[in-house]
Amino acid sequence: MKKKILIIRFSSFGDIVQAMSVLRPLKTRSTDSEIHWLTRSEFSNLVTLSPYVDRVISFDKKSGLLGLIKLGFQLRSEGYELIYDAHRNTRSAILRWIFLGIHIVSRPKSRWKRILLFTFRINKFPWPFRGMKSYLEPLRLPDSELHQQWSFSSEVTTKVDQLVGENFVCLAPSAAWEMKRWPLSHWKELINLKSETRFVVLGGPADTFCEELVQVAPERVSNLAGKLSLIESCYAVSKANALVSADTGLIHVADILGVKGLSLVGPTAFGFPTNSNIETLEVDLPCRPCSKDGRGGCSQEVWQKCMVDIRPEAVSSKI
């Protein structure tokens, strides 16, 4: 009988992608293992893309506490030899209680280090903080061979291939929080500077500002913001010559797939990519980092100075 391993990471997009870095080295170390992954239902298709996952278990958060407890006892009967709690939130704590007696490894939240960093400006984290490595370390996995080939359905590949073609650079100008967005004027200038490059813009339905980028060079810029699903956007990144992005989930997709990328990092502390195919552009300011995820205000006279001072010329020279 194969050894069964359960990984728990419910959300979010970027965190799940970084956590997926454990899959290949874990499978290499335990070749006879069967790896299961528990995540929220809206991210199950994402985890399924990896060839190193044998089973994806979906949790519908609408099922509430009772649904979680019921699922926990069902999973307990699977006979897992190892459970990796890569989330450490309230839900995973409930599951750890249900799984008492099973070998459980947890990724630390390091809350006291976060308090020191964001309240007292004392940084006790490894710097720069590489998210993928933080998921590997609790399992004592090596930080080599992290790249993966994801398996996309023919429906996804056919649709995206027709829309994007070949030889293009992906731009991801949006972010969940405005503080970590590169200024729109800088994106426009980048498009002007790379006058021979075709760009594909990725984003969500709410990112209507992306249409302004098309107006810079309609013949070279395709706006697919809100027109692709999460999985389709991942496939577009996999086809791109390069990706330019702030601290978003898509830069971690490029990171794990081995796609060349430029990561524009400003206020956030935990968004640094891991692999050599991604280059990070940042500005050295004493106020950085000031936020876990981009929430909060800016202490500088020039609002969002850490992003404003990443010049389009510097980005253009790297593409």
C-alpha positions as protocol buffer text, in pm:
chain_id: "A"
residue {
  index: 1
  type: MET
  ca { x: 0 y: 0 z: 0 }
}
residue {
  index: 2
  type: LYS
  ca { x: 128 y: 345 z: -92 }
}
residue {
  index: 3
  type: LYS
  ca { x: 216 y: 596 z: 178 }
}
residue {
  index: 4
  type: LYS
  ca { x: -42 y: 875 z: 181 }
}
residue {
  index: 5
  type: ILE
  ca { x: 50 y: 1238 z: 242 }
}
residue {
  index: 6
  type: LEU
  ca { x: -202 y: 1521 z: 288 }
}
residue {
  index: 7
  type: ILE
  ca { x: -114 y: 1886 z: 225 }
}
residue {
  index: 8
  type: ILE
  ca { x: -350 y: 2153 z: 358 }
}
residue {
  index: 9
  type: ARG
  ca { x: -353 y: 2496 z: 197 }
}
residue {
  index: 10
  type: PHE
  ca { x: -696 y: 2651 z: 144 }
}
residue {
  index: 11
  type: SER
  ca { x: -602 y: 2985 z: -18 }
}
residue {
  index: 12
  type: SER
  ca { x: -502 y: 3224 z: -168 }
}
residue {
  index: 13
  type: PHE
  ca { x: -388 y: 3209 z: -531 }
}
residue {
  index: 14
  type: GLY
  ca { x: -27 y: 3320 z: -485 }
}
residue {
  index: 15
  type: ASP
  ca { x: 20 y: 3130 z: -160 }
}
residue {
  index: 16
  type: ILE
  ca { x: -110 y: 2807 z: -312 }
}
residue {
  index: 17
  type: VAL
  ca { x: 125 y: 2840 z: -610 }
}
residue {
  index: 18
  type: GLN
  ca { x: 421 y: 2894 z: -378 }
}
residue {
  index: 19
  type: ALA
  ca { x: 314 y: 2601 z: -160 }
}
residue {
  index: 20
  type: MET
  ca { x: 296 y: 2383 z: -471 }
}
residue {
  index: 21
  type: SER
  ca { x: 676 y: 2409 z: -485 }
}
residue {
  index: 22
  type: VAL
  ca { x: 694 y: 2124 z: -231 }
}
residue {
  index: 23
  type: LEU
  ca { x: 528 y: 1876 z: -466 }
}
residue {
  index: 24
  type: ARG
  ca { x: 813 y: 1779 z: -696 }
}
residue {
  index: 25
  type: PRO
  ca { x: 1084 y: 1738 z: -428 }
}
residue {
  index: 26
  type: LEU
  ca { x: 836 y: 1562 z: -199 }
}
residue {
  index: 27
  type: LYS
  ca { x: 746 y: 1317 z: -475 }
}
residue {
  index: 28
  type: THR
  ca { x: 1115 y: 1266 z: -552 }
}
residue {
  index: 29
  type: ARG
  ca { x: 1192 y: 1189 z: -189 }
}
residue {
  index: 30
  type: SER
  ca { x: 891 y: 959 z: -145 }
}
residue {
  index: 31
  type: THR
  ca { x: 856 y: 794 z: -485 }
}
residue {
  index: 32
  type: ASP
  ca { x: 602 y: 544 z: -357 }
}
residue {
  index: 33
  type: SER
  ca { x: 384 y: 811 z: -196 }
}
residue {
  index: 34
  type: GLU
  ca { x: 36 y: 925 z: -288 }
}
residue {
  index: 35
  type: ILE
  ca { x: 1 y: 1302 z: -239 }
}
residue {
  index: 36
  type: HIS
  ca { x: -339 y: 1452 z: -162 }
}
residue {
  index: 37
  type: TRP
  ca { x: -412 y: 1826 z: -136 }
}
residue {
  index: 38
  type: LEU
  ca { x: -697 y: 1990 z: 53 }
}
residue {
  index: 39
  type: THR
  ca { x: -796 y: 2336 z: -70 }
}
residue {
  index: 40
  type: ARG
  ca { x: -1099 y: 2558 z: -115 }
}
residue {
  index: 41
  type: SER
  ca { x: -1320 y: 2455 z: -404 }
}
residue {
  index: 42
  type: GLU
  ca { x: -1241 y: 2764 z: -612 }
}
residue {
  index: 43
  type: PHE
  ca { x: -871 y: 2669 z: -620 }
}
residue {
  index: 44
  type: SER
  ca { x: -905 y: 2295 z: -681 }
}
residue {
  index: 45
  type: ASN
  ca { x: -854 y: 2330 z: -1058 }
}
residue {
  index: 46
  type: LEU
  ca { x: -530 y: 2517 z: -990 }
}
residue {
  index: 47
  type: VAL
  ca { x: -376 y: 2241 z: -780 }
}
residue {
  index: 48
  type: THR
  ca { x: -492 y: 1980 z: -1031 }
}
residue {
  index: 49
  type: LEU
  ca { x: -255 y: 2132 z: -1288 }
}
residue {
  index: 50
  type: SER
  ca { x: 47 y: 1979 z: -1115 }
}
residue {
  index: 51
  type: PRO
  ca { x: 142 y: 1627 z: -1225 }
}
residue {
  index: 52
  type: TYR
  ca { x: 272 y: 1553 z: -874 }
}
residue {
  index: 53
  type: VAL
  ca { x: -70 y: 1559 z: -704 }
}
residue {
  index: 54
  type: ASP
  ca { x: -263 y: 1234 z: -700 }
}
residue {
  index: 55
  type: ARG
  ca { x: -586 y: 1367 z: -553 }
}
residue {
  index: 56
  type: VAL
  ca { x: -730 y: 1714 z: -491 }
}
residue {
  index: 57
  type: ILE
  ca { x: -991 y: 1744 z: -216 }
}
residue {
  index: 58
  type: SER
  ca { x: -1223 y: 2044 z: -237 }
}
residue {
  index: 59
  type: PHE
  ca { x: -1368 y: 2224 z: 63 }
}
residue {
  index: 60
  type: ASP
  ca { x: -1670 y: 2446 z: 5 }
}
residue {
  index: 61
  type: LYS
  ca { x: -1650 y: 2721 z: 265 }
}
residue {
  index: 62
  type: LYS
  ca { x: -2028 y: 2757 z: 242 }
}
residue {
  index: 63
  type: SER
  ca { x: -2055 y: 2421 z: 419 }
}
residue {
  index: 64
  type: GLY
  ca { x: -1933 y: 2595 z: 734 }
}
residue {
  index: 65
  type: LEU
  ca { x: -1789 y: 2448 z: 1051 }
}
residue {
  index: 66
  type: LEU
  ca { x: -2002 y: 2134 z: 1044 }
}
residue {
  index: 67
  type: GLY
  ca { x: -1899 y: 2065 z: 686 }
}
residue {
  index: 68
  type: LEU
  ca { x: -1534 y: 2104 z: 778 }
}
residue {
  index: 69
  type: ILE
  ca { x: -1561 y: 1869 z: 1077 }
}
residue {
  index: 70
  type: LYS
  ca { x: -1744 y: 1609 z: 868 }
}
residue {
  index: 71
  type: LEU
  ca { x: -1476 y: 1632 z: 599 }
}
residue {
  index: 72
  type: GLY
  ca { x: -1203 y: 1605 z: 863 }
}
residue {
  index: 73
  type: PHE
  ca { x: -1333 y: 1276 z: 996 }
}
residue {
  index: 74
  type: GLN
  ca { x: -1373 y: 1143 z: 642 }
}
residue {
  index: 75
  type: LEU
  ca { x: -1010 y: 1229 z: 572 }
}
residue {
  index: 76
  type: ARG
  ca { x: -893 y: 1074 z: 897 }
}
residue {
  index: 77
  type: SER
  ca { x: -1013 y: 738 z: 768 }
}
residue {
  index: 78
  type: GLU
  ca { x: -776 y: 771 z: 469 }
}
residue {
  index: 79
  type: GLY
  ca { x: -485 y: 656 z: 685 }
}
residue {
  index: 80
  type: TYR
  ca { x: -244 y: 940 z: 617 }
}
residue {
  index: 81
  type: GLU
  ca { x: 111 y: 887 z: 742 }
}
residue {
  index: 82
  type: LEU
  ca { x: 201 y: 1254 z: 712 }
}
residue {
  index: 83
  type: ILE
  ca { x: -5 y: 1572 z: 714 }
}
residue {
  index: 84
  type: TYR
  ca { x: 152 y: 1903 z: 617 }
}
residue {
  index: 85
  type: ASP
  ca { x: -41 y: 2205 z: 742 }
}
residue {
  index: 86
  type: ALA
  ca { x: 85 y: 2470 z: 504 }
}
residue {
  index: 87
  type: HIS
  ca { x: -178 y: 2721 z: 613 }
}
residue {
  index: 88
  type: ARG
  ca { x: -207 y: 2730 z: 994 }
}
residue {
  index: 89
  type: ASN
  ca { x: -538 y: 2911 z: 1018 }
}
residue {
  index: 90
  type: THR
  ca { x: -851 y: 2838 z: 1221 }
}
residue {
  index: 91
  type: ARG
  ca { x: -977 y: 2577 z: 975 }
}
residue {
  index: 92
  type: SER
  ca { x: -651 y: 2386 z: 965 }
}
residue {
  index: 93
  type: ALA
  ca { x: -628 y: 2402 z: 1346 }
}
residue {
  index: 94
  type: ILE
  ca { x: -965 y: 2226 z: 1369 }
}
residue {
  index: 95
  type: LEU
  ca { x: -838 y: 1960 z: 1132 }
}
residue {
  index: 96
  type: ARG
  ca { x: -518 y: 1915 z: 1330 }
}
residue {
  index: 97
  type: TRP
  ca { x: -731 y: 1841 z: 1636 }
}
residue {
  index: 98
  type: ILE
  ca { x: -926 y: 1580 z: 1438 }
}
residue {
  index: 99
  type: PHE
  ca { x: -599 y: 1433 z: 1311 }
}
residue {
  index: 100
  type: LEU
  ca { x: -443 y: 1391 z: 1658 }
}
residue {
  index: 101
  type: GLY
  ca { x: -214 y: 1089 z: 1660 }
}
residue {
  index: 102
  type: ILE
  ca { x: -106 y: 1137 z: 1299 }
}
residue {
  index: 103
  type: HIS
  ca { x: 236 y: 1285 z: 1222 }
}
residue {
  index: 104
  type: ILE
  ca { x: 168 y: 1653 z: 1146 }
}
residue {
  index: 105
  type: VAL
  ca { x: 418 y: 1911 z: 1023 }
}
residue {
  index: 106
  type: SER
  ca { x: 317 y: 2278 z: 1019 }
}
residue {
  index: 107
  type: ARG
  ca { x: 455 y: 2583 z: 843 }
}
residue {
  index: 108
  type: PRO
  ca { x: 504 y: 2849 z: 1112 }
}
residue {
  index: 109
  type: LYS
  ca { x: 319 y: 3181 z: 1092 }
}
residue {
  index: 110
  type: SER
  ca { x: 598 y: 3359 z: 1281 }
}
residue {
  index: 111
  type: ARG
  ca { x: 350 y: 3609 z: 1424 }
}
residue {
  index: 112
  type: TRP
  ca { x: 595 y: 3760 z: 1670 }
}
residue {
  index: 113
  type: LYS
  ca { x: 840 y: 3824 z: 1387 }
}
residue {
  index: 114
  type: ARG
  ca { x: 563 y: 4000 z: 1195 }
}
residue {
  index: 115
  type: ILE
  ca { x: 484 y: 4218 z: 1494 }
}
residue {
  index: 116
  type: LEU
  ca { x: 851 y: 4311 z: 1529 }
}
residue {
  index: 117
  type: LEU
  ca { x: 878 y: 4390 z: 1157 }
}
residue {
  index: 118
  type: PHE
  ca { x: 563 y: 4592 z: 1100 }
}
residue {
  index: 119
  type: THR
  ca { x: 536 y: 4757 z: 1442 }
}
residue {
  index: 120
  type: PHE
  ca { x: 895 y: 4810 z: 1551 }
}
residue {
  index: 121
  type: ARG
  ca { x: 1082 y: 4788 z: 1217 }
}
residue {
  index: 122
  type: ILE
  ca { x: 1295 y: 4500 z: 1348 }
}
residue {
  index: 123
  type: ASN
  ca { x: 1338 y: 4232 z: 1082 }
}
residue {
  index: 124
  type: LYS
  ca { x: 1408 y: 3879 z: 1208 }
}
residue {
  index: 125
  type: PHE
  ca { x: 1302 y: 3707 z: 886 }
}
residue {
  index: 126
  type: PRO
  ca { x: 1551 y: 3568 z: 633 }
}
residue {
  index: 127
  type: TRP
  ca { x: 1592 y: 3846 z: 378 }
}
residue {
  index: 128
  type: PRO
  ca { x: 1478 y: 3859 z: 113 }
}
residue {
  index: 129
  type: PHE
  ca { x: 1194 y: 3635 z: 227 }
}
residue {
  index: 130
  type: ARG
  ca { x: 1144 y: 3365 z: -36 }
}
residue {
  index: 131
  type: GLY
  ca { x: 795 y: 3222 z: -9 }
}
residue {
  index: 132
  type: MET
  ca { x: 869 y: 2891 z: -176 }
}
residue {
  index: 133
  type: LYS
  ca { x: 1160 y: 2822 z: 58 }
}
residue {
  index: 134
  type: SER
  ca { x: 938 y: 2893 z: 357 }
}
residue {
  index: 135
  type: TYR
  ca { x: 711 y: 2607 z: 246 }
}
residue {
  index: 136
  type: LEU
  ca { x: 1002 y: 2371 z: 179 }
}
residue {
  index: 137
  type: GLU
  ca { x: 1185 y: 2419 z: 508 }
}
residue {
  index: 138
  type: PRO
  ca { x: 934 y: 2257 z: 749 }
}
residue {
  index: 139
  type: LEU
  ca { x: 953 y: 1938 z: 542 }
}
residue {
  index: 140
  type: ARG
  ca { x: 1332 y: 1969 z: 509 }
}
residue {
  index: 141
  type: LEU
  ca { x: 1305 y: 1958 z: 132 }
}
residue {
  index: 142
  type: PRO
  ca { x: 1581 y: 2091 z: -97 }
}
residue {
  index: 143
  type: ASP
  ca { x: 1524 y: 2412 z: -289 }
}
residue {
  index: 144
  type: SER
  ca { x: 1632 y: 2255 z: -617 }
}
residue {
  index: 145
  type: GLU
  ca { x: 1420 y: 2108 z: -896 }
}
residue {
  index: 146
  type: LEU
  ca { x: 1126 y: 2331 z: -814 }
}
residue {
  index: 147
  type: HIS
  ca { x: 1015 y: 2396 z: -1171 }
}
residue {
  index: 148
  type: GLN
  ca { x: 709 y: 2208 z: -1291 }
}
residue {
  index: 149
  type: GLN
  ca { x: 529 y: 2138 z: -1617 }
}
residue {
  index: 150
  type: TRP
  ca { x: 159 y: 2194 z: -1563 }
}
residue {
  index: 151
  type: SER
  ca { x: -103 y: 2003 z: -1760 }
}
residue {
  index: 152
  type: PHE
  ca { x: -366 y: 2228 z: -1920 }
}
residue {
  index: 153
  type: SER
  ca { x: -681 y: 2095 z: -2085 }
}
residue {
  index: 154
  type: SER
  ca { x: -727 y: 2118 z: -2461 }
}
residue {
  index: 155
  type: GLU
  ca { x: -1019 y: 2357 z: -2405 }
}
residue {
  index: 156
  type: VAL
  ca { x: -787 y: 2598 z: -2223 }
}
residue {
  index: 157
  type: THR
  ca { x: -498 y: 2572 z: -2469 }
}
residue {
  index: 158
  type: THR
  ca { x: -719 y: 2609 z: -2777 }
}
residue {
  index: 159
  type: LYS
  ca { x: -897 y: 2918 z: -2645 }
}
residue {
  index: 160
  type: VAL
  ca { x: -584 y: 3096 z: -2525 }
}
residue {
  index: 161
  type: ASP
  ca { x: -374 y: 3004 z: -2830 }
}
residue {
  index: 162
  type: GLN
  ca { x: -632 y: 3167 z: -3054 }
}
residue {
  index: 163
  type: LEU
  ca { x: -629 y: 3484 z: -2845 }
}
residue {
  index: 164
  type: VAL
  ca { x: -258 y: 3535 z: -2780 }
}
residue {
  index: 165
  type: GLY
  ca { x: -68 y: 3367 z: -3063 }
}
residue {
  index: 166
  type: GLU
  ca { x: 310 y: 3354 z: -3019 }
}
residue {
  index: 167
  type: ASN
  ca { x: 597 y: 3584 z: -2915 }
}
residue {
  index: 168
  type: PHE
  ca { x: 449 y: 3818 z: -2659 }
}
residue {
  index: 169
  type: VAL
  ca { x: 519 y: 3958 z: -2314 }
}
residue {
  index: 170
  type: CYS
  ca { x: 253 y: 3933 z: -2044 }
}
residue {
  index: 171
  type: LEU
  ca { x: 177 y: 4233 z: -1824 }
}
residue {
  index: 172
  type: ALA
  ca { x: -1 y: 4195 z: -1490 }
}
residue {
  index: 173
  type: PRO
  ca { x: -68 y: 4557 z: -1385 }
}
residue {
  index: 174
  type: SER
  ca { x: -328 y: 4488 z: -1118 }
}
residue {
  index: 175
  type: ALA
  ca { x: -298 y: 4373 z: -757 }
}
residue {
  index: 176
  type: ALA
  ca { x: -540 y: 4312 z: -473 }
}
residue {
  index: 177
  type: TRP
  ca { x: -420 y: 4628 z: -295 }
}
residue {
  index: 178
  type: GLU
  ca { x: -337 y: 4952 z: -473 }
}
residue {
  index: 179
  type: MET
  ca { x: -25 y: 5017 z: -264 }
}
residue {
  index: 180
  type: LYS
  ca { x: 165 y: 4741 z: -442 }
}
residue {
  index: 181
  type: ARG
  ca { x: 59 y: 4839 z: -794 }
}
residue {
  index: 182
  type: TRP
  ca { x: 311 y: 4993 z: -1029 }
}
residue {
  index: 183
  type: PRO
  ca { x: 174 y: 5331 z: -1148 }
}
residue {
  index: 184
  type: LEU
  ca { x: -40 y: 5314 z: -1461 }
}
residue {
  index: 185
  type: SER
  ca { x: 169 y: 5588 z: -1623 }
}
residue {
  index: 186
  type: HIS
  ca { x: 477 y: 5365 z: -1586 }
}
residue {
  index: 187
  type: TRP
  ca { x: 304 y: 5077 z: -1762 }
}
residue {
  index: 188
  type: LYS
  ca { x: 215 y: 5310 z: -2049 }
}
residue {
  index: 189
  type: GLU
  ca { x: 572 y: 5434 z: -2074 }
}
residue {
  index: 190
  type: LEU
  ca { x: 702 y: 5077 z: -2076 }
}
residue {
  index: 191
  type: ILE
  ca { x: 480 y: 4996 z: -2374 }
}
residue {
  index: 192
  type: ASN
  ca { x: 612 y: 5303 z: -2557 }
}
residue {
  index: 193
  type: LEU
  ca { x: 972 y: 5214 z: -2479 }
}
residue {
  index: 194
  type: LYS
  ca { x: 937 y: 4859 z: -2615 }
}
residue {
  index: 195
  type: SER
  ca { x: 803 y: 4969 z: -2952 }
}
residue {
  index: 196
  type: GLU
  ca { x: 870 y: 4634 z: -3121 }
}
residue {
  index: 197
  type: THR
  ca { x: 715 y: 4416 z: -2849 }
}
residue {
  index: 198
  type: ARG
  ca { x: 366 y: 4272 z: -2844 }
}
residue {
  index: 199
  type: PHE
  ca { x: 197 y: 4274 z: -2504 }
}
residue {
  index: 200
  type: VAL
  ca { x: -86 y: 4070 z: -2351 }
}
residue {
  index: 201
  type: VAL
  ca { x: -249 y: 4230 z: -2046 }
}
residue {
  index: 202
  type: LEU
  ca { x: -387 y: 3999 z: -1777 }
}
residue {
  index: 203
  type: GLY
  ca { x: -621 y: 4083 z: -1492 }
}
residue {
  index: 204
  type: GLY
  ca { x: -969 y: 4040 z: -1351 }
}
residue {
  index: 205
  type: PRO
  ca { x: -1312 y: 4172 z: -1452 }
}
residue {
  index: 206
  type: ALA
  ca { x: -1279 y: 4472 z: -1217 }
}
residue {
  index: 207
  type: ASP
  ca { x: -952 y: 4588 z: -1376 }
}
residue {
  index: 208
  type: THR
  ca { x: -1118 y: 4815 z: -1631 }
}
residue {
  index: 209
  type: PHE
  ca { x: -818 y: 5051 z: -1623 }
}
residue {
  index: 210
  type: CYS
  ca { x: -628 y: 4796 z: -1831 }
}
residue {
  index: 211
  type: GLU
  ca { x: -810 y: 4922 z: -2139 }
}
residue {
  index: 212
  type: GLU
  ca { x: -602 y: 5240 z: -2113 }
}
residue {
  index: 213
  type: LEU
  ca { x: -294 y: 5035 z: -2195 }
}
residue {
  index: 214
  type: VAL
  ca { x: -448 y: 4926 z: -2525 }
}
residue {
  index: 215
  type: GLN
  ca { x: -490 y: 5290 z: -2623 }
}
residue {
  index: 216
  type: VAL
  ca { x: -113 y: 5340 z: -2605 }
}
residue {
  index: 217
  type: ALA
  ca { x: -52 y: 5100 z: -2895 }
}
residue {
  index: 218
  type: PRO
  ca { x: -371 y: 4922 z: -3011 }
}
residue {
  index: 219
  type: GLU
  ca { x: -184 y: 4727 z: -3276 }
}
residue {
  index: 220
  type: ARG
  ca { x: 54 y: 4573 z: -3019 }
}
residue {
  index: 221
  type: VAL
  ca { x: -146 y: 4545 z: -2696 }
}
residue {
  index: 222
  type: SER
  ca { x: -420 y: 4288 z: -2629 }
}
residue {
  index: 223
  type: ASN
  ca { x: -628 y: 4339 z: -2317 }
}
residue {
  index: 224
  type: LEU
  ca { x: -748 y: 4004 z: -2181 }
}
residue {
  index: 225
  type: ALA
  ca { x: -828 y: 4135 z: -1832 }
}
residue {
  index: 226
  type: GLY
  ca { x: -1158 y: 3979 z: -1729 }
}
residue {
  index: 227
  type: LYS
  ca { x: -1168 y: 3762 z: -2041 }
}
residue {
  index: 228
  type: LEU
  ca { x: -966 y: 3468 z: -1911 }
}
residue {
  index: 229
  type: SER
  ca { x: -1020 y: 3240 z: -1615 }
}
residue {
  index: 230
  type: LEU
  ca { x: -748 y: 3194 z: -1355 }
}
residue {
  index: 231
  type: ILE
  ca { x: -633 y: 2874 z: -1523 }
}
residue {
  index: 232
  type: GLU
  ca { x: -637 y: 3033 z: -1868 }
}
residue {
  index: 233
  type: SER
  ca { x: -426 y: 3322 z: -1737 }
}
residue {
  index: 234
  type: CYS
  ca { x: -176 y: 3070 z: -1600 }
}
residue {
  index: 235
  type: TYR
  ca { x: -152 y: 2909 z: -1943 }
}
residue {
  index: 236
  type: ALA
  ca { x: -99 y: 3249 z: -2107 }
}
residue {
  index: 237
  type: VAL
  ca { x: 192 y: 3307 z: -1868 }
}
residue {
  index: 238
  type: SER
  ca { x: 335 y: 2965 z: -1954 }
}
residue {
  index: 239
  type: LYS
  ca { x: 343 y: 3064 z: -2324 }
}
residue {
  index: 240
  type: ALA
  ca { x: 486 y: 3412 z: -2275 }
}
residue {
  index: 241
  type: ASN
  ca { x: 840 y: 3521 z: -2356 }
}
residue {
  index: 242
  type: ALA
  ca { x: 833 y: 3703 z: -2023 }
}
residue {
  index: 243
  type: LEU
  ca { x: 601 y: 3837 z: -1753 }
}
residue {
  index: 244
  type: VAL
  ca { x: 617 y: 4178 z: -1587 }
}
residue {
  index: 245
  type: SER
  ca { x: 422 y: 4190 z: -1263 }
}
residue {
  index: 246
  type: ALA
  ca { x: 408 y: 4338 z: -916 }
}
residue {
  index: 247
  type: ASP
  ca { x: 365 y: 4112 z: -612 }
}
residue {
  index: 248
  type: THR
  ca { x: 80 y: 3903 z: -753 }
}
residue {
  index: 249
  type: GLY
  ca { x: -1 y: 3537 z: -787 }
}
residue {
  index: 250
  type: LEU
  ca { x: 97 y: 3535 z: -1154 }
}
residue {
  index: 251
  type: ILE
  ca { x: 463 y: 3616 z: -1079 }
}
residue {
  index: 252
  type: HIS
  ca { x: 472 y: 3300 z: -868 }
}
residue {
  index: 253
  type: VAL
  ca { x: 318 y: 3108 z: -1159 }
}
residue {
  index: 254
  type: ALA
  ca { x: 604 y: 3225 z: -1381 }
}
residue {
  index: 255
  type: ASP
  ca { x: 846 y: 3139 z: -1101 }
}
residue {
  index: 256
  type: ILE
  ca { x: 734 y: 2777 z: -1069 }
}
residue {
  index: 257
  type: LEU
  ca { x: 692 y: 2723 z: -1445 }
}
residue {
  index: 258
  type: GLY
  ca { x: 1039 y: 2854 z: -1530 }
}
residue {
  index: 259
  type: VAL
  ca { x: 912 y: 3150 z: -1735 }
}
residue {
  index: 260
  type: LYS
  ca { x: 1130 y: 3462 z: -1742 }
}
residue {
  index: 261
  type: GLY
  ca { x: 981 y: 3731 z: -1521 }
}
residue {
  index: 262
  type: LEU
  ca { x: 1038 y: 4074 z: -1373 }
}
residue {
  index: 263
  type: SER
  ca { x: 895 y: 4117 z: -1024 }
}
residue {
  index: 264
  type: LEU
  ca { x: 831 y: 4477 z: -918 }
}
residue {
  index: 265
  type: VAL
  ca { x: 842 y: 4471 z: -539 }
}
residue {
  index: 266
  type: GLY
  ca { x: 749 y: 4768 z: -321 }
}
residue {
  index: 267
  type: PRO
  ca { x: 576 y: 4774 z: 18 }
}
residue {
  index: 268
  type: THR
  ca { x: 523 y: 4402 z: 69 }
}
residue {
  index: 269
  type: ALA
  ca { x: 745 y: 4174 z: 273 }
}
residue {
  index: 270
  type: PHE
  ca { x: 667 y: 3822 z: 158 }
}
residue {
  index: 271
  type: GLY
  ca { x: 631 y: 3835 z: -221 }
}
residue {
  index: 272
  type: PHE
  ca { x: 987 y: 3766 z: -334 }
}
residue {
  index: 273
  type: PRO
  ca { x: 1020 y: 3494 z: -598 }
}
residue {
  index: 274
  type: THR
  ca { x: 1263 y: 3206 z: -550 }
}
residue {
  index: 275
  type: ASN
  ca { x: 1401 y: 3077 z: -878 }
}
residue {
  index: 276
  type: SER
  ca { x: 1665 y: 3238 z: -1100 }
}
residue {
  index: 277
  type: ASN
  ca { x: 1425 y: 3289 z: -1392 }
}
residue {
  index: 278
  type: ILE
  ca { x: 1264 y: 3578 z: -1201 }
}
residue {
  index: 279
  type: GLU
  ca { x: 1453 y: 3904 z: -1146 }
}
residue {
  index: 280
  type: THR
  ca { x: 1333 y: 4138 z: -873 }
}
residue {
  index: 281
  type: LEU
  ca { x: 1340 y: 4515 z: -922 }
}
residue {
  index: 282
  type: GLU
  ca { x: 1311 y: 4722 z: -607 }
}
residue {
  index: 283
  type: VAL
  ca { x: 1413 y: 5052 z: -450 }
}
residue {
  index: 284
  type: ASP
  ca { x: 1614 y: 5063 z: -128 }
}
residue {
  index: 285
  type: LEU
  ca { x: 1411 y: 5270 z: 120 }
}
residue {
  index: 286
  type: PRO
  ca { x: 1430 y: 5257 z: 502 }
}
residue {
  index: 287
  type: CYS
  ca { x: 1051 y: 5233 z: 525 }
}
residue {
  index: 288
  type: ARG
  ca { x: 1041 y: 4906 z: 332 }
}
residue {
  index: 289
  type: PRO
  ca { x: 879 y: 4666 z: 385 }
}
residue {
  index: 290
  type: CYS
  ca { x: 578 y: 4828 z: 547 }
}
residue {
  index: 291
  type: SER
  ca { x: 299 y: 4580 z: 473 }
}
residue {
  index: 292
  type: LYS
  ca { x: 227 y: 4209 z: 465 }
}
residue {
  index: 293
  type: ASP
  ca { x: 11 y: 4229 z: 153 }
}
residue {
  index: 294
  type: GLY
  ca { x: -14 y: 4592 z: 39 }
}
residue {
  index: 295
  type: ARG
  ca { x: -272 y: 4717 z: 285 }
}
residue {
  index: 296
  type: GLY
  ca { x: -215 y: 5035 z: 483 }
}
residue {
  index: 297
  type: GLY
  ca { x: -85 y: 5385 z: 416 }
}
residue {
  index: 298
  type: CYS
  ca { x: 241 y: 5532 z: 291 }
}
residue {
  index: 299
  type: SER
  ca { x: 476 y: 5732 z: 513 }
}
residue {
  index: 300
  type: GLN
  ca { x: 660 y: 5903 z: 227 }
}
residue {
  index: 301
  type: GLU
  ca { x: 596 y: 6251 z: 85 }
}
residue {
  index: 302
  type: VAL
  ca { x: 570 y: 6088 z: -256 }
}
residue {
  index: 303
  type: TRP
  ca { x: 288 y: 5841 z: -211 }
}
residue {
  index: 304
  type: GLN
  ca { x: 393 y: 5488 z: -306 }
}
residue {
  index: 305
  type: LYS
  ca { x: 751 y: 5605 z: -359 }
}
residue {
  index: 306
  type: CYS
  ca { x: 887 y: 5251 z: -351 }
}
residue {
  index: 307
  type: MET
  ca { x: 687 y: 5172 z: -666 }
}
residue {
  index: 308
  type: VAL
  ca { x: 709 y: 5513 z: -832 }
}
residue {
  index: 309
  type: ASP
  ca { x: 1090 y: 5503 z: -820 }
}
residue {
  index: 310
  type: ILE
  ca { x: 1107 y: 5176 z: -1014 }
}
residue {
  index: 311
  type: ARG
  ca { x: 1153 y: 5347 z: -1348 }
}
residue {
  index: 312
  type: PRO
  ca { x: 1008 y: 5219 z: -1677 }
}
residue {
  index: 313
  type: GLU
  ca { x: 1352 y: 5251 z: -1836 }
}
residue {
  index: 314
  type: ALA
  ca { x: 1494 y: 5004 z: -1584 }
}
residue {
  index: 315
  type: VAL
  ca { x: 1216 y: 4756 z: -1653 }
}
residue {
  index: 316
  type: SER
  ca { x: 1244 y: 4800 z: -2030 }
}
residue {
  index: 317
  type: SER
  ca { x: 1616 y: 4722 z: -2025 }
}
residue {
  index: 318
  type: LYS
  ca { x: 1548 y: 4386 z: -1860 }
}
residue {
  index: 319
  type: ILE
  ca { x: 1289 y: 4255 z: -2107 }
}
